[in-house]
Coordinates of C-alpha atoms and ligand atoms in Angstrom, one line a residue:
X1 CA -32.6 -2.5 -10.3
X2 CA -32.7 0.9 -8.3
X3 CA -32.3 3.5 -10.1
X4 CA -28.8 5.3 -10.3
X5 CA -28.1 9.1 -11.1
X6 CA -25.4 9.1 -14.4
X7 CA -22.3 10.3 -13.1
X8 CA -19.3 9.6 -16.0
X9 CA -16.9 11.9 -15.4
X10 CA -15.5 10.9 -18.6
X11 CA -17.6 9.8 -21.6
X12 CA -16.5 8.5 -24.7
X13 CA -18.5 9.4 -27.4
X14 CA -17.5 6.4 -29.5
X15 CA -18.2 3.4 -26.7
X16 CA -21.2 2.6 -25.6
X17 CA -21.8 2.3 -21.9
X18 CA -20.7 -0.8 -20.8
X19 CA -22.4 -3.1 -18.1
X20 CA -19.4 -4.2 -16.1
X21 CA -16.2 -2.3 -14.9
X22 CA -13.3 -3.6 -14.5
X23 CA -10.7 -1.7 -11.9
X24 CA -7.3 -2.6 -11.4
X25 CA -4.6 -0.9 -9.3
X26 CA -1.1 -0.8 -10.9
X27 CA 1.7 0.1 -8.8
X28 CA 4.8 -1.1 -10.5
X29 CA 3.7 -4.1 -12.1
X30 CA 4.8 -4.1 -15.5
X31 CA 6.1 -7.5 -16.6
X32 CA 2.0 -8.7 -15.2
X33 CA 0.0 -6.5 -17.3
X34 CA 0.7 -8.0 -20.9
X35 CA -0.8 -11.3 -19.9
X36 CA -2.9 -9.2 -17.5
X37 CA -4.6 -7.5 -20.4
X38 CA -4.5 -10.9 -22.4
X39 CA -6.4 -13.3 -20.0
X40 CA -9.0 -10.3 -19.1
X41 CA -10.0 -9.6 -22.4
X42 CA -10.3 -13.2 -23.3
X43 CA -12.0 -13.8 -20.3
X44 CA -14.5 -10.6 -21.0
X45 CA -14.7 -11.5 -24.6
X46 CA -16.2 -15.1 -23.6
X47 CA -18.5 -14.1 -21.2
X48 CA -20.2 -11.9 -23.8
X49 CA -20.2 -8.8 -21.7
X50 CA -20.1 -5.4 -22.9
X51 CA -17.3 -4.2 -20.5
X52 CA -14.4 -1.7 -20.1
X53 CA -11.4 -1.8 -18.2
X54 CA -10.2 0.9 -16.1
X55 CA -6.5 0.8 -14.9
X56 CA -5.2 3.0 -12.2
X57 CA -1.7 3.9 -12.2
X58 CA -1.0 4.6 -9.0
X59 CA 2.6 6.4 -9.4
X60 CA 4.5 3.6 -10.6
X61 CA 8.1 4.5 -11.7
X62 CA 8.7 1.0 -13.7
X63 CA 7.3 2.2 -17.2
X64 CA 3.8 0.5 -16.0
X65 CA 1.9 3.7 -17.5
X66 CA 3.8 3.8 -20.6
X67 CA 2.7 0.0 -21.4
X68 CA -1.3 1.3 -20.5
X69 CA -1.0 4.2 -22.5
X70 CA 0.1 1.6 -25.8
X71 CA -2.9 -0.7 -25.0
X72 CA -5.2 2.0 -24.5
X73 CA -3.8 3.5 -27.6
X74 CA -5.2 0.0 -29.6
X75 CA -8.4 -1.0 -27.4
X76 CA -10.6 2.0 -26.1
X77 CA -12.5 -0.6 -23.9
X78 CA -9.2 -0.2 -21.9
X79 CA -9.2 3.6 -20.0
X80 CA -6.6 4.7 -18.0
X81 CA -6.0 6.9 -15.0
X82 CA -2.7 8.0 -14.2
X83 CA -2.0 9.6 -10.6
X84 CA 0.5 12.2 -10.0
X85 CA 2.6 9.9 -7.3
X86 CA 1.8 6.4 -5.3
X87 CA -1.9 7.2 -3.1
X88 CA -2.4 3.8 -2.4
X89 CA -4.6 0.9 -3.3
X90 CA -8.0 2.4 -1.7
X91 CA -7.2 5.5 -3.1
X92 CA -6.8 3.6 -7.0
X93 CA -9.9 1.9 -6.5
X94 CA -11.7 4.9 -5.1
X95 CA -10.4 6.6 -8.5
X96 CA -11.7 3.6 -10.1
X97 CA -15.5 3.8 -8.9
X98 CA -15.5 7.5 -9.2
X99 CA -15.4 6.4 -13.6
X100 CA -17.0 3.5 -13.6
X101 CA -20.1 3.5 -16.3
X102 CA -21.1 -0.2 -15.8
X103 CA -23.8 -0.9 -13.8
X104 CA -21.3 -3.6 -12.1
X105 CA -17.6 -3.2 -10.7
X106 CA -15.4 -5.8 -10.5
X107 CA -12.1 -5.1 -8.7
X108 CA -9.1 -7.2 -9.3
X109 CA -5.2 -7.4 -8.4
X110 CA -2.8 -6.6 -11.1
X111 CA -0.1 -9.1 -10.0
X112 CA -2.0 -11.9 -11.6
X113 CA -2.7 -13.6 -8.2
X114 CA -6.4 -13.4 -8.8
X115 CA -7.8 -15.6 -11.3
X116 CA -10.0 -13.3 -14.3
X117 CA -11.5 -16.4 -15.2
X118 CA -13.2 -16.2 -11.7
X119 CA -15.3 -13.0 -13.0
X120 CA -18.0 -15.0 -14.3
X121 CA -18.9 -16.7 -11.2
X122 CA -19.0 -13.3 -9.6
X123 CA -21.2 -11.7 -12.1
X124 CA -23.5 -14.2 -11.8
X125 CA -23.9 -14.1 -8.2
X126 CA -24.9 -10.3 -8.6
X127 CA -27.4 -11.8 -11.1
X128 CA -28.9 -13.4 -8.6
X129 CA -29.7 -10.4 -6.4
X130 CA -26.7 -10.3 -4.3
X131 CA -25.3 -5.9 -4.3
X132 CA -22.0 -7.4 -3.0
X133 CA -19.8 -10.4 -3.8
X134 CA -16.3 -10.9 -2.0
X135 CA -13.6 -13.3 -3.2
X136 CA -12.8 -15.6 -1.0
X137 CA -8.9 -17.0 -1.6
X138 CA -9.7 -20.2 -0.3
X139 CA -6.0 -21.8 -0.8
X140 CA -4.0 -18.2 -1.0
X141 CA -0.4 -18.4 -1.9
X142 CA 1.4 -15.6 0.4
X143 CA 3.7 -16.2 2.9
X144 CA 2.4 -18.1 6.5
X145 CA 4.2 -15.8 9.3
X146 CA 3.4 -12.3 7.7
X147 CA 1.4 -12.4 5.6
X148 CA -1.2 -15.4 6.0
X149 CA -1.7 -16.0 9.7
X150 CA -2.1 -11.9 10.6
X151 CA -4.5 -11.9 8.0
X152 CA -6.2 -14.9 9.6
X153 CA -6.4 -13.0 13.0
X154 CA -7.3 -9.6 11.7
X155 CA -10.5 -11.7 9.5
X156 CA -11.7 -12.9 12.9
X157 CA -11.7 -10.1 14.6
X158 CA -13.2 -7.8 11.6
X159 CA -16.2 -10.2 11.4
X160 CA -16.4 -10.4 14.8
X161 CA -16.2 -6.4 15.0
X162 CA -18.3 -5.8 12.0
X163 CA -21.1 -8.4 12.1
X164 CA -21.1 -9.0 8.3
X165 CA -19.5 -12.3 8.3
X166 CA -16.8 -13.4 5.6
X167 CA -13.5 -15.3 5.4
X168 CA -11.4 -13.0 3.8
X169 CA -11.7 -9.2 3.6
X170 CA -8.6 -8.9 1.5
X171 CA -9.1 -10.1 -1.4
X172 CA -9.2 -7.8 -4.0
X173 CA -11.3 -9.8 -6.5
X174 CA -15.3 -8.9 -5.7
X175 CA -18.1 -7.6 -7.4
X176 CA -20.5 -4.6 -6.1
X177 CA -23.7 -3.0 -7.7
X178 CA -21.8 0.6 -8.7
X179 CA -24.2 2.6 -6.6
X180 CA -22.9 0.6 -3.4
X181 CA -19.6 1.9 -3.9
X182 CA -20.2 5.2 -5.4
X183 CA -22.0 6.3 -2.1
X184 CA -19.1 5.4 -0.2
X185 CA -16.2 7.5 0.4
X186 CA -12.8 5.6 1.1
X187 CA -10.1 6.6 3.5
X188 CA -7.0 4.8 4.7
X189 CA -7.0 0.9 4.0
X190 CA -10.2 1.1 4.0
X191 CA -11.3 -0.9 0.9
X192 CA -11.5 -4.4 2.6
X193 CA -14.3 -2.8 4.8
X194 CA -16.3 -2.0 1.8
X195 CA -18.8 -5.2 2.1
X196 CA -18.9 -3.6 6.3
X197 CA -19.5 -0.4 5.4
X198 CA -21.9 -1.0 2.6
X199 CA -23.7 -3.1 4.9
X200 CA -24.9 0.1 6.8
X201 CA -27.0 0.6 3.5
X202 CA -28.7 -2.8 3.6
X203 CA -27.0 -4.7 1.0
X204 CA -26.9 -8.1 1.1
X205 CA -23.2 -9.8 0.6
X206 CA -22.6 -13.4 -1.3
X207 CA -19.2 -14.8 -0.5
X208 CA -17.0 -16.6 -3.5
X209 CA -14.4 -19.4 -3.2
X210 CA -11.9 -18.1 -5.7
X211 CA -8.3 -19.1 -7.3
X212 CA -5.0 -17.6 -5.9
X213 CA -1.9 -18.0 -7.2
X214 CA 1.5 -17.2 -5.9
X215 CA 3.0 -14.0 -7.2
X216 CA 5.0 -14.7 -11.0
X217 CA 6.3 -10.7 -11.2
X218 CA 7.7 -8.2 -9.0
X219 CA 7.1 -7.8 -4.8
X220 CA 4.5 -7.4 -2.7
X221 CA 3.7 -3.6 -1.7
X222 CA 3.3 -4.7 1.7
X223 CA 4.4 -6.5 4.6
X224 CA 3.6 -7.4 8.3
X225 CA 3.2 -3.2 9.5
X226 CA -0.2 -3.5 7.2
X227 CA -1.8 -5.3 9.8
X228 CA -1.7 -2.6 12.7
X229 CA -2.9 -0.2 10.8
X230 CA -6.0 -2.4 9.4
X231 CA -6.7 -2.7 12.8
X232 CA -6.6 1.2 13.4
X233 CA -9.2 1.4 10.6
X234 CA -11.4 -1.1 12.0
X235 CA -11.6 0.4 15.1
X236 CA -13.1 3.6 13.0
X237 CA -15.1 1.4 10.9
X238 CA -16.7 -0.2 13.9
X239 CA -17.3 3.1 15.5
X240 CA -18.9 5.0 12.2
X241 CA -21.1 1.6 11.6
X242 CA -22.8 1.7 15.2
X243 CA -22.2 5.6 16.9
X244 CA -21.7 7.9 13.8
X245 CA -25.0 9.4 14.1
X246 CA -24.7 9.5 18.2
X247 CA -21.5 10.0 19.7
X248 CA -22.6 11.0 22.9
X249 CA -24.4 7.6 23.8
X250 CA -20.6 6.3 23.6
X251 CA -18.7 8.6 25.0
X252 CA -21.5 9.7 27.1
X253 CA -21.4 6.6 28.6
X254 CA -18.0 6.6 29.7
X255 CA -18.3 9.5 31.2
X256 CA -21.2 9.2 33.0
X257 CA -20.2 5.8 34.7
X258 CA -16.3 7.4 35.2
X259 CA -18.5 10.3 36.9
X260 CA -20.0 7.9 38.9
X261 CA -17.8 6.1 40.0
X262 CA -15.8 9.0 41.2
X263 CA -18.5 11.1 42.9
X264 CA -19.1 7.9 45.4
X265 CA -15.6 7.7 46.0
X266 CA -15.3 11.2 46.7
X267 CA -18.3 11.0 49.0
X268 CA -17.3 8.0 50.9
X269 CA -13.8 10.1 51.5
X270 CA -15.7 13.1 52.6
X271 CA -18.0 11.0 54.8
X272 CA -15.0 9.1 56.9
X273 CA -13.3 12.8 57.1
X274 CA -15.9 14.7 58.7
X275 CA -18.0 12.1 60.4
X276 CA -14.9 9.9 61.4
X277 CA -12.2 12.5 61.0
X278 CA -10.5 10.4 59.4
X279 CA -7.0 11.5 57.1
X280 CA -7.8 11.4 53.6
X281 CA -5.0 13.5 51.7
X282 CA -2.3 10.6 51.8
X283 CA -4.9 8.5 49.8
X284 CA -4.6 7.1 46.4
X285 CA -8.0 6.8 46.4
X286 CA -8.5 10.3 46.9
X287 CA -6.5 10.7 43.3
X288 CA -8.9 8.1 41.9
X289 CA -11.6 9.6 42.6
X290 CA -10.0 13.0 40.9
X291 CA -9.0 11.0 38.2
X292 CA -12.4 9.5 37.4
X293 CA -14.4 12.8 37.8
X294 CA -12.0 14.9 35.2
X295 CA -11.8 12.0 32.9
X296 CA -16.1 11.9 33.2
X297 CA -15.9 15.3 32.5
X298 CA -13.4 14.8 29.5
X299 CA -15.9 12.2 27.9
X300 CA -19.2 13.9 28.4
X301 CA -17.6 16.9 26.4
X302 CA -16.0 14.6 23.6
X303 CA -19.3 13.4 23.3
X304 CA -20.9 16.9 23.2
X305 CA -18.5 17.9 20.4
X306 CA -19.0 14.6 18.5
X307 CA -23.0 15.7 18.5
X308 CA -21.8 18.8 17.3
X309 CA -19.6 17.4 14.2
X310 CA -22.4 14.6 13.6
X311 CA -24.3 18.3 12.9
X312 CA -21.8 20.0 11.0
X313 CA -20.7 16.7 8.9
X314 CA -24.5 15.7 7.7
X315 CA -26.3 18.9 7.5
X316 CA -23.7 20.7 5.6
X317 CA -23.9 18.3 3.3
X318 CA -27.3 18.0 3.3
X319 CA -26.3 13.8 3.8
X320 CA -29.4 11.6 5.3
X321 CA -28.9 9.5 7.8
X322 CA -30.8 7.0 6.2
X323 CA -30.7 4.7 2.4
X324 CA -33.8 4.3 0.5
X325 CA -34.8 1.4 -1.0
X326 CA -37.5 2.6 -3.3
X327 CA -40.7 5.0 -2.6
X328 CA -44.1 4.8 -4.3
X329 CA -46.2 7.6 -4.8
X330 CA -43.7 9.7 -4.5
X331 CA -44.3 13.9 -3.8
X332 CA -41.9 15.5 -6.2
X333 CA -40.9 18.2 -3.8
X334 CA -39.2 14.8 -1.8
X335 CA -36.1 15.8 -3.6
X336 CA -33.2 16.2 -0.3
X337 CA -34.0 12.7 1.0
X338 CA -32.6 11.4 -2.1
X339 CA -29.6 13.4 -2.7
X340 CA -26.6 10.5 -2.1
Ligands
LIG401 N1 -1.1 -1.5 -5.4 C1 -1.4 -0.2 -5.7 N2 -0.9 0.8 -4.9 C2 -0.1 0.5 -3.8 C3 0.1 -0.8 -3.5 C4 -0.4 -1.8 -4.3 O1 -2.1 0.1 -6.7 O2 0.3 1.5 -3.1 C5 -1.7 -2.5 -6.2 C6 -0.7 -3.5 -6.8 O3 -0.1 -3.1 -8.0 C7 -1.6 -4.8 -6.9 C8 -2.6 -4.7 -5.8 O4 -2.6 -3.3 -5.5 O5 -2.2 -4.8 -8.2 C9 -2.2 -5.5 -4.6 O6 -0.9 -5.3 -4.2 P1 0.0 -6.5 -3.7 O7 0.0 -7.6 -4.7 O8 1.4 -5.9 -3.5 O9 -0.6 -6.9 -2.4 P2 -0.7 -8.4 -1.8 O10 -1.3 -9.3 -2.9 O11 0.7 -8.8 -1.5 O12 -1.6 -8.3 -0.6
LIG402 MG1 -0.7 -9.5 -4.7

């Protein structure tokens, strides 16, 4: 296993350090986390794994937090992490990693629609080398017109965009090495891209049929508008996984075939005015050819910028471009490379 620097931002002197995490985002889901808590300690407590839980309030206003706070009261496996108001799923999850000790982190819904029992099966899937392992909700129980069939369409397209091929990016329940996720900061929605992003790094991702069952407690958080805005973030995603480091070879490109494009327009309208004397000015292509040359112009410098925020973004942080594996024989003064 490569080796990890020890980040807890909170240690508890009386637990040892555990090997798996569990994170769960609560958002107003009170009447799920009693048999929540039941089924994922039992579950734990039969695999034989030393484990501690690590529930993310994420603002809920249902007396969710004052539940956690009397189970974490009687089981100090069970942490808890309250936000000041509702961030978001990514955001709890992101909260989540940030304090996981385990040397494994296993997300999972709190709405009892994933299946704890399925945790074993992932675990064991890690053991076998895998850094990643996404649930797969074979036979999920949501709704067809929103909730089901956009999901279908935006799955397509994100392995399509993304080239790391899976069935279904939304489901919460997956397992990841902790140092794939702690290297990776989380905006937006972006948590279903975490097995994309991560793939940047090298990792290689296992995909798990897993249980779904419909929702016993409460609502769904979300509804058809998720979609567009997955669909925003994966138009990001797909741009930081291939032209992060060189904006100008996409933007660049643009402009220099909009440049193109308009200089032989312009040339052709010069040519028939002075050798034909010909009238140009009531010509839409005259305006084409003004339109392409300013937006050429327009790209080249967004691309000139972007190479000098690539600069700013990775040097001020002192970030590499690159993930290591491993290095043998190793200088000690090699320290930067390896700073995550
Ligand atoms: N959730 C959260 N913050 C939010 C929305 C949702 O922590 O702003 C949690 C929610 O409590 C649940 C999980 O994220 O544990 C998934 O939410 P939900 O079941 O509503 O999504 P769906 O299963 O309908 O996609
Ligand atoms: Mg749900």
């Amino acid at each position: 296993m490569t080796e990890r620097k020890q980040v807890a931002p909170v240690l508890m002197a009386d637990s040892p350090a555990p090997d798996v995490s569990i994170v769960v985002p609560i958002y107003n889901e009170v009447e799920s986390i009693p048999q929540l808590y039941e089924r994922l300690t039992g579950e734990l407590t039969a695999l034989g794994v030393m484990y501690e839980i690590i529930a993310v309030d994420d603002g809920s206003r249902d007396g969710s937090y004052a539940l956690l706070s009397d189970l974490a009261g009687r089981d100090s496996r069970l942490r808890v992490v309250r936000f000041r108001r509702n961030f978001g799923q990514t955001a709890a999850f992101s909260a989540g990693f940030d304090r996981a000790r385990g040397q494994v982190v296993v997300t999972i819904d709190a709405d009892l629609q994933n299946d704890p029992a399925d945790i074993g099966a992932l675990l064991a899937r890690i053991d076998e080398g895998y850094d990643v392992v996404s649930g797969w909700r074979e036979r999920r129980h949501d709704p067809f017109i929103n909730r089901r069939l956009p999901s279908m369409i935006a799955n397509r397209l994100i392995s399509w965009a993304t080239g790391v091929h899976l069935h279904d990016y939304g489901c919460s329940l997956k397992a990841y090495r902790t140092e794939v996720v702690r290297s990776i900061k989380l905006y937006g929605e972006l948590h279903r891209f975490i097995p994309a992003i991560a793939s940047w790094q090298g990792v290689a991702v296992a995909e798990l049929p897993v249980r779904h069952a419909a929702r016993q407690f409460g609502t769904s958080k979300y509804g058809i508008s998720r979609t567009l805005r997955v669909l925003l973030d994966l138009l990001t995603v797909r741009f930081l996984l291939s032209y992060a480091t060189r904006p100008m070879q996409v933007f660049g490109l643009f402009g220099f075939l909009s440049m193109v494009a308009g200089g032989v327009i312009a040339i052709y309208l010069t040519w028939i005015k002075f050798a034909l004397g010909a009238e140009i000015a009531d010509r839409p292509l005259l305006l084409m050819a003004i339109l392409l040359i300013i937006l050429g112009i327009q790209f080249l410098s967004i691309g000139l910028l972007g190479e000098l925020m690539v600069r700013t973004y990775f040097e001020t942080q002192s970030k590499p471009i690159y993930v290591v594996r491993e290095e043998l024989n190793q200088a000690p003064t090699d320290a930067v490379a390896r700073r995550g």
